[in-house]
mmCIF file of C-alpha atoms (C1' of nucleotides) in Angstrom:
data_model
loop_
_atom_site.group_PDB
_atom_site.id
_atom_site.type_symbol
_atom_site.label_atom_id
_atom_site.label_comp_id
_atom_site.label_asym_id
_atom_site.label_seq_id
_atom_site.Cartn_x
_atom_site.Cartn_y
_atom_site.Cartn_z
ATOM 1 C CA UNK A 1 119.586 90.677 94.382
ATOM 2 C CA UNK A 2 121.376 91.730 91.349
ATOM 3 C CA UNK A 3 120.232 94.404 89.248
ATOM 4 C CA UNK A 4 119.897 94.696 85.631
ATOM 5 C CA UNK A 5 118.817 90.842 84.264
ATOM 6 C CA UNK A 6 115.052 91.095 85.653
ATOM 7 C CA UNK A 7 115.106 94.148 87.407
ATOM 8 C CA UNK A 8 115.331 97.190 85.114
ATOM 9 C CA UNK A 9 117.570 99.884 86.226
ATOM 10 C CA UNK A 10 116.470 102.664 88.799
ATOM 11 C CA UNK A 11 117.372 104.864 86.066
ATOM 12 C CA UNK A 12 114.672 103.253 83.605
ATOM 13 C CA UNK A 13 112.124 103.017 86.167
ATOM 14 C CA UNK A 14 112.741 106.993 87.168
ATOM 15 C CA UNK A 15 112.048 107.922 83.470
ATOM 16 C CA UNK A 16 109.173 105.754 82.773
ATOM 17 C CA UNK A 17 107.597 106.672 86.142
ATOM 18 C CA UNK A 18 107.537 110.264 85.295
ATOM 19 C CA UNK A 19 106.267 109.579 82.140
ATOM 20 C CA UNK A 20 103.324 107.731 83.461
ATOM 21 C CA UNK A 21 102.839 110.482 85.670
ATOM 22 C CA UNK A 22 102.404 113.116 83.297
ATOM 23 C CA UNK A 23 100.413 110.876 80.902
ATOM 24 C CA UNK A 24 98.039 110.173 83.922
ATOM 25 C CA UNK A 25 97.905 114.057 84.938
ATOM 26 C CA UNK A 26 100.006 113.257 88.276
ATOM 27 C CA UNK A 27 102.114 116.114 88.993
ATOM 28 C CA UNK A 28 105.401 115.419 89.998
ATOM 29 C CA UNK A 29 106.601 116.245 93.374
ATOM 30 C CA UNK A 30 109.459 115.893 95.397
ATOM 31 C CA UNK A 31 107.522 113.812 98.236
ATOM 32 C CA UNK A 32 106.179 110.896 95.377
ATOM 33 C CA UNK A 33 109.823 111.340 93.683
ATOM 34 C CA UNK A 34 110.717 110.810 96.997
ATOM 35 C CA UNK A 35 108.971 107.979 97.866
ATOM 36 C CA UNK A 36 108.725 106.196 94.449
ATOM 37 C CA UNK A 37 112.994 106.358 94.652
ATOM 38 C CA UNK A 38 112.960 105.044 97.611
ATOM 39 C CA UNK A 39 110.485 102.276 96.877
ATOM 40 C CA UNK A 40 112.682 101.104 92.941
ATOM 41 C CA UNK A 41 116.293 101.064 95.204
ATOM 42 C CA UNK A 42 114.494 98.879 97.608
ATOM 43 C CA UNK A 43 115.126 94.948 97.727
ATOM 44 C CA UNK A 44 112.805 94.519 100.991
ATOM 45 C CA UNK A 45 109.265 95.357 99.888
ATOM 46 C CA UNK A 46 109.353 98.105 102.877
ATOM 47 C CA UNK A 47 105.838 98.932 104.505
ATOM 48 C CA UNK A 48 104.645 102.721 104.873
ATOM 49 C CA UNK A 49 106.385 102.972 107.878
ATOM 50 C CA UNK A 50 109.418 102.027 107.130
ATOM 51 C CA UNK A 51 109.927 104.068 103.453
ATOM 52 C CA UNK A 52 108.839 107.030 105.495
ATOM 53 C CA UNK A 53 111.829 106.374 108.321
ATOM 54 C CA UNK A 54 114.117 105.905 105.289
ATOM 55 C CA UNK A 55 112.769 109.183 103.895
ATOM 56 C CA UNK A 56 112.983 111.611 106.681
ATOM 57 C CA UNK A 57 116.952 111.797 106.891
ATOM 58 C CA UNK A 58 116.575 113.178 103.201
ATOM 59 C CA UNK A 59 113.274 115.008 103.089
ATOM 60 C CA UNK A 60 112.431 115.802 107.121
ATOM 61 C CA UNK A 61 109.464 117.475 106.682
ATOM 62 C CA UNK A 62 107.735 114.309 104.648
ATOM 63 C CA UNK A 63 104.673 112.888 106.633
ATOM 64 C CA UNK A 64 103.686 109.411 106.865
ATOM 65 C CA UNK A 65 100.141 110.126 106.082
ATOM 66 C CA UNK A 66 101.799 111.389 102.657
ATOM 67 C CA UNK A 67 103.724 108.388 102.533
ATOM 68 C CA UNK A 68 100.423 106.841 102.863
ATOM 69 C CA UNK A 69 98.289 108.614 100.263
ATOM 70 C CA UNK A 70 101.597 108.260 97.787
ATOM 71 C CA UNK A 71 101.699 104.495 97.496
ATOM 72 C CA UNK A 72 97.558 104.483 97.168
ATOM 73 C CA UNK A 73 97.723 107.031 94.722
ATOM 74 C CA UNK A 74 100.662 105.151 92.760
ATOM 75 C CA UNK A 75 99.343 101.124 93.178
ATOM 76 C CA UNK A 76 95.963 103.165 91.475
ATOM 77 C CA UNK A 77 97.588 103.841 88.890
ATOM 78 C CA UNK A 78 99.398 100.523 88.720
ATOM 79 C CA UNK A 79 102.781 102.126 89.245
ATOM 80 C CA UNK A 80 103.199 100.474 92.363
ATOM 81 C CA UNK A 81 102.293 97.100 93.545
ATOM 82 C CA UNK A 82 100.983 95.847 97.509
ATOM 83 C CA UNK A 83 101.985 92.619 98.364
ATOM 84 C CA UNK A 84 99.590 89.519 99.214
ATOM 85 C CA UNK A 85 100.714 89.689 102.866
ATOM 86 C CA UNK A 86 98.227 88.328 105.823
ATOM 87 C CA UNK A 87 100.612 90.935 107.723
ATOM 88 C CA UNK A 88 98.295 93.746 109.294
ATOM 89 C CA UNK A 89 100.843 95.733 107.364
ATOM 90 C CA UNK A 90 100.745 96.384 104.013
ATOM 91 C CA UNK A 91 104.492 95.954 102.259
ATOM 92 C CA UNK A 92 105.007 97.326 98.624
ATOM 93 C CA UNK A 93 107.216 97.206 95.632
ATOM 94 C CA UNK A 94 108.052 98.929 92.648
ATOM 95 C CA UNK A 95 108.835 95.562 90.669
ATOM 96 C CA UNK A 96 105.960 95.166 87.940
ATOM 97 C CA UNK A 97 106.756 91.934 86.706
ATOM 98 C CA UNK A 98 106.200 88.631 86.992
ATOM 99 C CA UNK A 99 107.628 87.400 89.622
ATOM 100 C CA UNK A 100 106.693 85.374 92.540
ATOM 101 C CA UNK A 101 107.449 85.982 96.997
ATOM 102 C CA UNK A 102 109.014 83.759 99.470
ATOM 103 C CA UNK A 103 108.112 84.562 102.707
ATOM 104 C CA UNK A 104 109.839 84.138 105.854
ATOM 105 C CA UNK A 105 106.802 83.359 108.782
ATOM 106 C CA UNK A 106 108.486 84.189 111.380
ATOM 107 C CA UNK A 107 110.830 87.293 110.588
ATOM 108 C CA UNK A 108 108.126 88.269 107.829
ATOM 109 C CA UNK A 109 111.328 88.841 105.525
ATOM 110 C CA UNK A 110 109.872 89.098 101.711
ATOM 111 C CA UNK A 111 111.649 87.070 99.189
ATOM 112 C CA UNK A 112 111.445 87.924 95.261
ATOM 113 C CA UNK A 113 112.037 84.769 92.777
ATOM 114 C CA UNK A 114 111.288 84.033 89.330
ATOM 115 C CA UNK A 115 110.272 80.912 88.091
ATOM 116 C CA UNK A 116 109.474 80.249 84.414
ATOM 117 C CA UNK A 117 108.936 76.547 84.812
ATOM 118 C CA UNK A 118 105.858 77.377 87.121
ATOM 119 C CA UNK A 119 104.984 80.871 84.559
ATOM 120 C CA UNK A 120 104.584 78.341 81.671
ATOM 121 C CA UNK A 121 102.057 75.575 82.650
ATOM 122 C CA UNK A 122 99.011 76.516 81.620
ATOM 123 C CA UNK A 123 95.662 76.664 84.395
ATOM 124 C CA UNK A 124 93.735 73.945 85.477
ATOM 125 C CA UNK A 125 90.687 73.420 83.192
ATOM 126 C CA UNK A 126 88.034 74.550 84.820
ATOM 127 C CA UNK A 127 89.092 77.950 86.307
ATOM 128 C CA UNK A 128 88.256 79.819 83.022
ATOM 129 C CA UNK A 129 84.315 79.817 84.391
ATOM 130 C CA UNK A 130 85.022 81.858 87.064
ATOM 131 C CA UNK A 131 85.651 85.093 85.007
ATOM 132 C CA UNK A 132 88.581 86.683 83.739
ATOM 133 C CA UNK A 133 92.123 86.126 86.026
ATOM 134 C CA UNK A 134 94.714 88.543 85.749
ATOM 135 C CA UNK A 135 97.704 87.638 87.806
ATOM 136 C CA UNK A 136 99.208 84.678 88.456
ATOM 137 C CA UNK A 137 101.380 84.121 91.577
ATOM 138 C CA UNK A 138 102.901 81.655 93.894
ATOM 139 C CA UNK A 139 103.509 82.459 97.684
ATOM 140 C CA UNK A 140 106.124 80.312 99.495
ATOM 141 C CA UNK A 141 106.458 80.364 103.302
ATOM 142 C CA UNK A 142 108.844 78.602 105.419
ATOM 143 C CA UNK A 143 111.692 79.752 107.792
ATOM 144 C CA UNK A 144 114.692 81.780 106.681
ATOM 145 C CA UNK A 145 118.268 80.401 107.757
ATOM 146 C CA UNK A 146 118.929 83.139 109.592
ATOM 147 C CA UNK A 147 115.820 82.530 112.145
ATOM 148 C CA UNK A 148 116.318 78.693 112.425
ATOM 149 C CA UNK A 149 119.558 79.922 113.736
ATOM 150 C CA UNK A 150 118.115 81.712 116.418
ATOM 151 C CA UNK A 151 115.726 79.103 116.983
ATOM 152 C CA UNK A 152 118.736 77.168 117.810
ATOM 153 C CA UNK A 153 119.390 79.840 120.895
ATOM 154 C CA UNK A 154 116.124 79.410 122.253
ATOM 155 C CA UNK B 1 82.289 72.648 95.649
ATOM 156 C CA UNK B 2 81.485 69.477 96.677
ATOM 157 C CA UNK B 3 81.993 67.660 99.735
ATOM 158 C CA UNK B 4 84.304 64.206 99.842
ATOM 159 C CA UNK B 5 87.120 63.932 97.848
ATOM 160 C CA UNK B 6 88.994 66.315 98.477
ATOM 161 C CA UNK B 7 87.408 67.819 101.806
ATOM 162 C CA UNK B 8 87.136 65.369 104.491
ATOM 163 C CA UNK B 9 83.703 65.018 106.052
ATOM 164 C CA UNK B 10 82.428 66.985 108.969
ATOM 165 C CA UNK B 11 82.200 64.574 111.869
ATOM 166 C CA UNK B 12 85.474 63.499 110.723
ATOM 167 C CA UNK B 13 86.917 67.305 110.920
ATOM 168 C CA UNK B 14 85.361 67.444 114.248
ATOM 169 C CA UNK B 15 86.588 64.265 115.267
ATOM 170 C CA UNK B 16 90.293 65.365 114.738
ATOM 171 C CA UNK B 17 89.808 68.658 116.233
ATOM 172 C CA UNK B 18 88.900 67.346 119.579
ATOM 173 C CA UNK B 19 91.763 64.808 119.664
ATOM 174 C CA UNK B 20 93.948 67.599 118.572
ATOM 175 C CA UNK B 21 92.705 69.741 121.424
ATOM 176 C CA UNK B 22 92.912 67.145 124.184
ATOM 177 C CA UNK B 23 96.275 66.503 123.210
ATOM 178 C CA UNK B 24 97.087 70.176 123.383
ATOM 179 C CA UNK B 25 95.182 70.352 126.521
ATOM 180 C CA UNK B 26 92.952 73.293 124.895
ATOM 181 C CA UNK B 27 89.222 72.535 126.441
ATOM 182 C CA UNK B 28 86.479 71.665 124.048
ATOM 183 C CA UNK B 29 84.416 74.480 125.328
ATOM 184 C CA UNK B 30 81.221 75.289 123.829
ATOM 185 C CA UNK B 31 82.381 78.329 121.660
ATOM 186 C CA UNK B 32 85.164 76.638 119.994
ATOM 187 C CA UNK B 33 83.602 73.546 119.193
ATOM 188 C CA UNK B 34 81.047 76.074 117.314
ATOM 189 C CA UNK B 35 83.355 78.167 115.811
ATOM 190 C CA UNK B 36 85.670 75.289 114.282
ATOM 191 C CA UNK B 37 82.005 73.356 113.511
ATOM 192 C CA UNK B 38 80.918 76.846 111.790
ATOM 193 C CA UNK B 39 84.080 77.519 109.713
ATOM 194 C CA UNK B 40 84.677 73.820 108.471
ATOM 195 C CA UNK B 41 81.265 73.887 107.238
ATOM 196 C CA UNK B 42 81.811 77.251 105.644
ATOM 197 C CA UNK B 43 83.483 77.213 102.030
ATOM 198 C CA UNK B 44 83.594 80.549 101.680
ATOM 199 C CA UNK B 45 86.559 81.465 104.039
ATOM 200 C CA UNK B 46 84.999 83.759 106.244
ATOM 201 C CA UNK B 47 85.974 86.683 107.996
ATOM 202 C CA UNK B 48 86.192 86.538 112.573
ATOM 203 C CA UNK B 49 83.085 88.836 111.783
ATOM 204 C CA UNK B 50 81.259 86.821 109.344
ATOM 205 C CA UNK B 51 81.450 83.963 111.618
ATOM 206 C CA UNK B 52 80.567 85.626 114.493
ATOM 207 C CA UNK B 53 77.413 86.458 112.901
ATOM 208 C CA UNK B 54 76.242 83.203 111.887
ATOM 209 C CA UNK B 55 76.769 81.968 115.265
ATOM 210 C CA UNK B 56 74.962 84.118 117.231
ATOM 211 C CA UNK B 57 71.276 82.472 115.964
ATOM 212 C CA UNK B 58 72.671 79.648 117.804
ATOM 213 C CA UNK B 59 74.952 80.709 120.453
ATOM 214 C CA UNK B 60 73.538 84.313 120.938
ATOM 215 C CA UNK B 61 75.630 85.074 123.645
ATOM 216 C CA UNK B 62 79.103 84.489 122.204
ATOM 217 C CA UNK B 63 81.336 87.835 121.567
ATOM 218 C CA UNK B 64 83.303 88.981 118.866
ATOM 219 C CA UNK B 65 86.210 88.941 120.794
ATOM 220 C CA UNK B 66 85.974 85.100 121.870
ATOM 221 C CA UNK B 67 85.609 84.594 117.817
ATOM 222 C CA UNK B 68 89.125 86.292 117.633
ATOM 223 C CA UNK B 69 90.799 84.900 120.075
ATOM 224 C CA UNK B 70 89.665 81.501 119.076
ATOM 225 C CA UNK B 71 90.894 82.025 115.628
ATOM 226 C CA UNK B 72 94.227 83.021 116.882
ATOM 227 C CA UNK B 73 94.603 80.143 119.167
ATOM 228 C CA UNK B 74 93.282 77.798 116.318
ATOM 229 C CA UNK B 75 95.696 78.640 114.071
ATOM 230 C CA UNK B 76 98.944 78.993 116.763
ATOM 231 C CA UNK B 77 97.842 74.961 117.105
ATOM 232 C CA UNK B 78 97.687 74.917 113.073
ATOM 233 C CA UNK B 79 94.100 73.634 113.246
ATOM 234 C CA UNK B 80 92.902 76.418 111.076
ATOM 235 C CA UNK B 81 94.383 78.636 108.539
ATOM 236 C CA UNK B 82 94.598 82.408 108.118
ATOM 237 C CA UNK B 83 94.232 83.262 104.267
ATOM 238 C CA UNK B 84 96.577 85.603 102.391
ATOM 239 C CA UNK B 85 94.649 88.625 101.341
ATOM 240 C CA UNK B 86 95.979 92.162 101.261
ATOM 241 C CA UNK B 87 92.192 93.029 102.560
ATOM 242 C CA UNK B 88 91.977 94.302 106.308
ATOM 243 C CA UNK B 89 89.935 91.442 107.230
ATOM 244 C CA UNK B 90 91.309 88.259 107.402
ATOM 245 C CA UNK B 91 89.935 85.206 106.289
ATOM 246 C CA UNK B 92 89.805 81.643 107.321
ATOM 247 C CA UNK B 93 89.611 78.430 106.327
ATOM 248 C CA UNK B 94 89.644 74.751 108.307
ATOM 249 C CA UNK B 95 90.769 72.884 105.300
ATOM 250 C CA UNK B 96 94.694 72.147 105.624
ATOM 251 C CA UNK B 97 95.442 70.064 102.933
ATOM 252 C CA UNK B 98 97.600 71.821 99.869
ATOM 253 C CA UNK B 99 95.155 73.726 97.847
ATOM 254 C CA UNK B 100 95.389 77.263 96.219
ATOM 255 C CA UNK B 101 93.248 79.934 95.841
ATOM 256 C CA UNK B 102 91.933 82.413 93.078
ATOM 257 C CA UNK B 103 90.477 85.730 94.603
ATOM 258 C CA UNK B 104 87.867 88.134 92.699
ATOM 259 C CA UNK B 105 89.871 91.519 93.207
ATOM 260 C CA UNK B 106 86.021 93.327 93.670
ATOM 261 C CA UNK B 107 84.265 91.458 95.611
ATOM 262 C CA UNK B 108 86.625 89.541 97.584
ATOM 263 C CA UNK B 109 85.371 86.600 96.519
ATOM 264 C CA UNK B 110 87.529 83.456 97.188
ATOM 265 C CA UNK B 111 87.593 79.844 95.371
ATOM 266 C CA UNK B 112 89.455 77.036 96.179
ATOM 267 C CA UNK B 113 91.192 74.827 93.486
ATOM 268 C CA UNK B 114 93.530 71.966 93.335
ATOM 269 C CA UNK B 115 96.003 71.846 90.806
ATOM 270 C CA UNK B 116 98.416 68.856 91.081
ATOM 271 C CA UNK B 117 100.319 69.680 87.634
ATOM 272 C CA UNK B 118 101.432 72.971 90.072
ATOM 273 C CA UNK B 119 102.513 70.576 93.229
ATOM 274 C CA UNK B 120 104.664 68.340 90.839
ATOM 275 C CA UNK B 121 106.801 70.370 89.686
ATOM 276 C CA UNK B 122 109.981 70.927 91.592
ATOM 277 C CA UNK B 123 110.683 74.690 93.385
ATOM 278 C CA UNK B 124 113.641 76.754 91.369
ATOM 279 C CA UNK B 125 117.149 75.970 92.236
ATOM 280 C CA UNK B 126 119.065 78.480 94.327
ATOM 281 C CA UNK B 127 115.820 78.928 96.861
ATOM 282 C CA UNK B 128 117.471 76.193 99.125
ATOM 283 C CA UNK B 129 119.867 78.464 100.195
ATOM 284 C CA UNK B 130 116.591 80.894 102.140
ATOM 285 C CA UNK B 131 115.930 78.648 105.063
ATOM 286 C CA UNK B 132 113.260 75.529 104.972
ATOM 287 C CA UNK B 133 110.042 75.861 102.783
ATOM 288 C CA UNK B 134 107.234 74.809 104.446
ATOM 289 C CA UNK B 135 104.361 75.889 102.150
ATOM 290 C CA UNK B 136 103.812 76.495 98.633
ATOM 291 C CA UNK B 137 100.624 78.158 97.538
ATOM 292 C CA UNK B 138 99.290 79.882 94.658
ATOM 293 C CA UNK B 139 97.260 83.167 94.613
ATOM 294 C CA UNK B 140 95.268 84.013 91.105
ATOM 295 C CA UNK B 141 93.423 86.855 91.269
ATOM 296 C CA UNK B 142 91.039 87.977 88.472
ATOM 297 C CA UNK B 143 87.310 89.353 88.191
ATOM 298 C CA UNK B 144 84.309 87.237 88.441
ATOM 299 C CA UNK B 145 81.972 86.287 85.591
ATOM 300 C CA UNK B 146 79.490 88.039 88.300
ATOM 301 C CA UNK B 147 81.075 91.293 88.730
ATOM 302 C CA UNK B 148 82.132 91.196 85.207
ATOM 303 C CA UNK B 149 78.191 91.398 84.508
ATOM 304 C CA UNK B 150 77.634 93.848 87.012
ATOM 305 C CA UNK B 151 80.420 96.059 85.519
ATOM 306 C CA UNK B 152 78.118 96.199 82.247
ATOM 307 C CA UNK B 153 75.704 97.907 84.185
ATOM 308 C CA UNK B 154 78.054 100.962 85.492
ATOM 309 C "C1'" DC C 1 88.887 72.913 143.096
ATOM 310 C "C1'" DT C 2 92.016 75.261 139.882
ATOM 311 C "C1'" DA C 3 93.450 76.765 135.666
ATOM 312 C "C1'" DT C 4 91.537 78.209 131.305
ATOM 313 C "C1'" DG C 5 88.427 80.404 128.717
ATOM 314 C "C1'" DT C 6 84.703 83.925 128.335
ATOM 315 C "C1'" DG C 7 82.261 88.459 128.020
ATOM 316 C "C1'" DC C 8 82.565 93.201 128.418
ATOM 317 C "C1'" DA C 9 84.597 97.501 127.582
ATOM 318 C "C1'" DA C 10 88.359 100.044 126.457
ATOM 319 C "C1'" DA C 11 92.777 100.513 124.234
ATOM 320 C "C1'" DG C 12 95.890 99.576 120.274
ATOM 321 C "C1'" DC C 13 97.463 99.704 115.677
ATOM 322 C "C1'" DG C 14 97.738 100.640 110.773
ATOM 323 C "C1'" DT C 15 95.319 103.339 107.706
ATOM 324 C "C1'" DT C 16 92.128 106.967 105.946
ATOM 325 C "C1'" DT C 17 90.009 111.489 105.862
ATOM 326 C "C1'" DG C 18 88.735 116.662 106.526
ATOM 327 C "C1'" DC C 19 90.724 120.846 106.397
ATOM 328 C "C1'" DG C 20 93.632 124.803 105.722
ATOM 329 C "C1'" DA C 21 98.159 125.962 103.750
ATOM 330 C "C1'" DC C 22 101.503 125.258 100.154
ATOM 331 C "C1'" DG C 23 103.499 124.715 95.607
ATOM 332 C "C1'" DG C 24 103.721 122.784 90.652
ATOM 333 C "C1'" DT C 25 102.119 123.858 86.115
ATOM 334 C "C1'" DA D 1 96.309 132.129 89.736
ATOM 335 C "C1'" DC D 2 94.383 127.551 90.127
ATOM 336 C "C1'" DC D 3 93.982 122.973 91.207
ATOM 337 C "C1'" DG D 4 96.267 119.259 93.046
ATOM 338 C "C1'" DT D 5 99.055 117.870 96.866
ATOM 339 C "C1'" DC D 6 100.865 118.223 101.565
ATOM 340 C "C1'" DG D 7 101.008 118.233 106.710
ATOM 341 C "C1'" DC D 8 98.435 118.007 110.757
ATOM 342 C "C1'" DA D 9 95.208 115.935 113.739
ATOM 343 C "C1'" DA D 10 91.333 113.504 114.471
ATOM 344 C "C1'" DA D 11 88.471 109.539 112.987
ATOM 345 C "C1'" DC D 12 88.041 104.906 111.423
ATOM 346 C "C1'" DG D 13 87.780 99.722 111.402
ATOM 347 C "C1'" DC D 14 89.799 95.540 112.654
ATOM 348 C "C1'" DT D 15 91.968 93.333 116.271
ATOM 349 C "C1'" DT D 16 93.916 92.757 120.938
ATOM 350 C "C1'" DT D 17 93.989 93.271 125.914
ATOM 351 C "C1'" DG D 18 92.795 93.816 131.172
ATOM 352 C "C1'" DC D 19 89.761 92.431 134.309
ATOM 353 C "C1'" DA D 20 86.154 89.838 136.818
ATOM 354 C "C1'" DC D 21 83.100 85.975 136.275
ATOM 355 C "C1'" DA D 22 81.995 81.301 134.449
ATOM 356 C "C1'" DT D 23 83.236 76.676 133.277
ATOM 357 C "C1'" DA D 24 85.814 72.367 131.745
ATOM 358 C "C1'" DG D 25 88.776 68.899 133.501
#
DNA sequence: CTATGTGCAAAGCGTTTGCGACGGT
DNA sequence: ACCGTCGCAAACGCTTTGCACATAG
């Protein structure tokens, strides 16, 4: 996954997350630093679990219940985002745009895609008397390469 | 949301599930013909919990746990379907055909819709190279006109 | 009759919370 | 110095599992 294009730079997304911080009276600590870091360099929408493995070997003494109250305080604030996952785990991501997930059922490997054909056409008729909608997005599922490989061991 | 059209009737939902279950040699006990009976009448994609407590008035002595596991076994056999919902409850539906769904982010609401302009059009290039795409499904979320109201009140 | 499915109770897992200590601002 | 945040451990809610009994085929 290339950066720059889409993505905006880890750099970009440092600044303007402690920006948002301050403006939203969050102080700044090395654990959400931390974690939000972590979370922008990341291609694999990583679960709780896994950011807080990735963060010990930097920051040992960071728990995973702070890991925890970190990406709920942040997806509050809507500097973070959960993925629609029927996974008992919850996987996040730092990306804020538009953009859609293709995911792999059996590995549970998170794919990130745009698609501006699909971002263009306009609702259904009929939706707009449920109430206001908000987000749009499209989940794919299917079976990465790599596992219908294995399948083939099997 | 009416029946026909789109949803196939009842008897013939329950018709298919107990050819499907012969010929997975899964017996037609009296619990799962109830639970598949309960959640293919239900259009509201309800929860193992939910279900379980509409069919107790008529099966009083059926357990959670047998609501569960027959879930899970339903949908290993792909005669039901698991929802995605970053909630901790999942949700279920018997209705397999390709149709999308547009969740109320308060109240958990969930509506089905069809939109065949969204099925036409062809998947991005480049997402061929991931593996084989099974499913394609889209996931609006919003607020509902109701909870819009109630919002008023706070 | 035999293999599967059920009910019960207890464990499992990811996540949340209460509390005292710590550290930004 | 103060309030917000952290780490720890214990609680929580949804789901799964082990075991003995019941039941469909």
């Amino acid at each position: 996954m290339e950066t720059g294009k889409y993505r905006s730079s880890l750099q970009e997304k440092l600044a303007r997350f402690e920006q948002a911080c301050r403006k939203a009276g969050l102080k700044l600590t090395h654990q959400r630093l931390a974690v939000y870091r972590e979370l922008a360099a990341a291609t694999d929408h990583p679960s709780a679990e896994m950011l807080h493995c990735r963060l010990k070997s930097s920051l040992p003494t960071i728990s995973l219940d702070t890991v925890y109250r970190t990406l709920t305080t942040l997806e509050q604030y809507g500097l973070v985002r959960k993925v629609e996952t029927i996974e008992s785990q919850a996987r996040y991501e730092a990306e804020m745009h538009g953009h859609h997930h293709l995911i792999c059922s059996r590995c549970k490997k998170i794919i990130d895609f745009h698609w501006p054909d699909f971002d263009e056409i306009p609702l259904p008729e009929g939706l707009g008397d449920f109430g206001r909608i908000r987000n749009r997005s499209v989940v794919l599922s299917g079976i990465c390469r790599r596992c219908l490989e294995k399948k083939a061991d099997a």
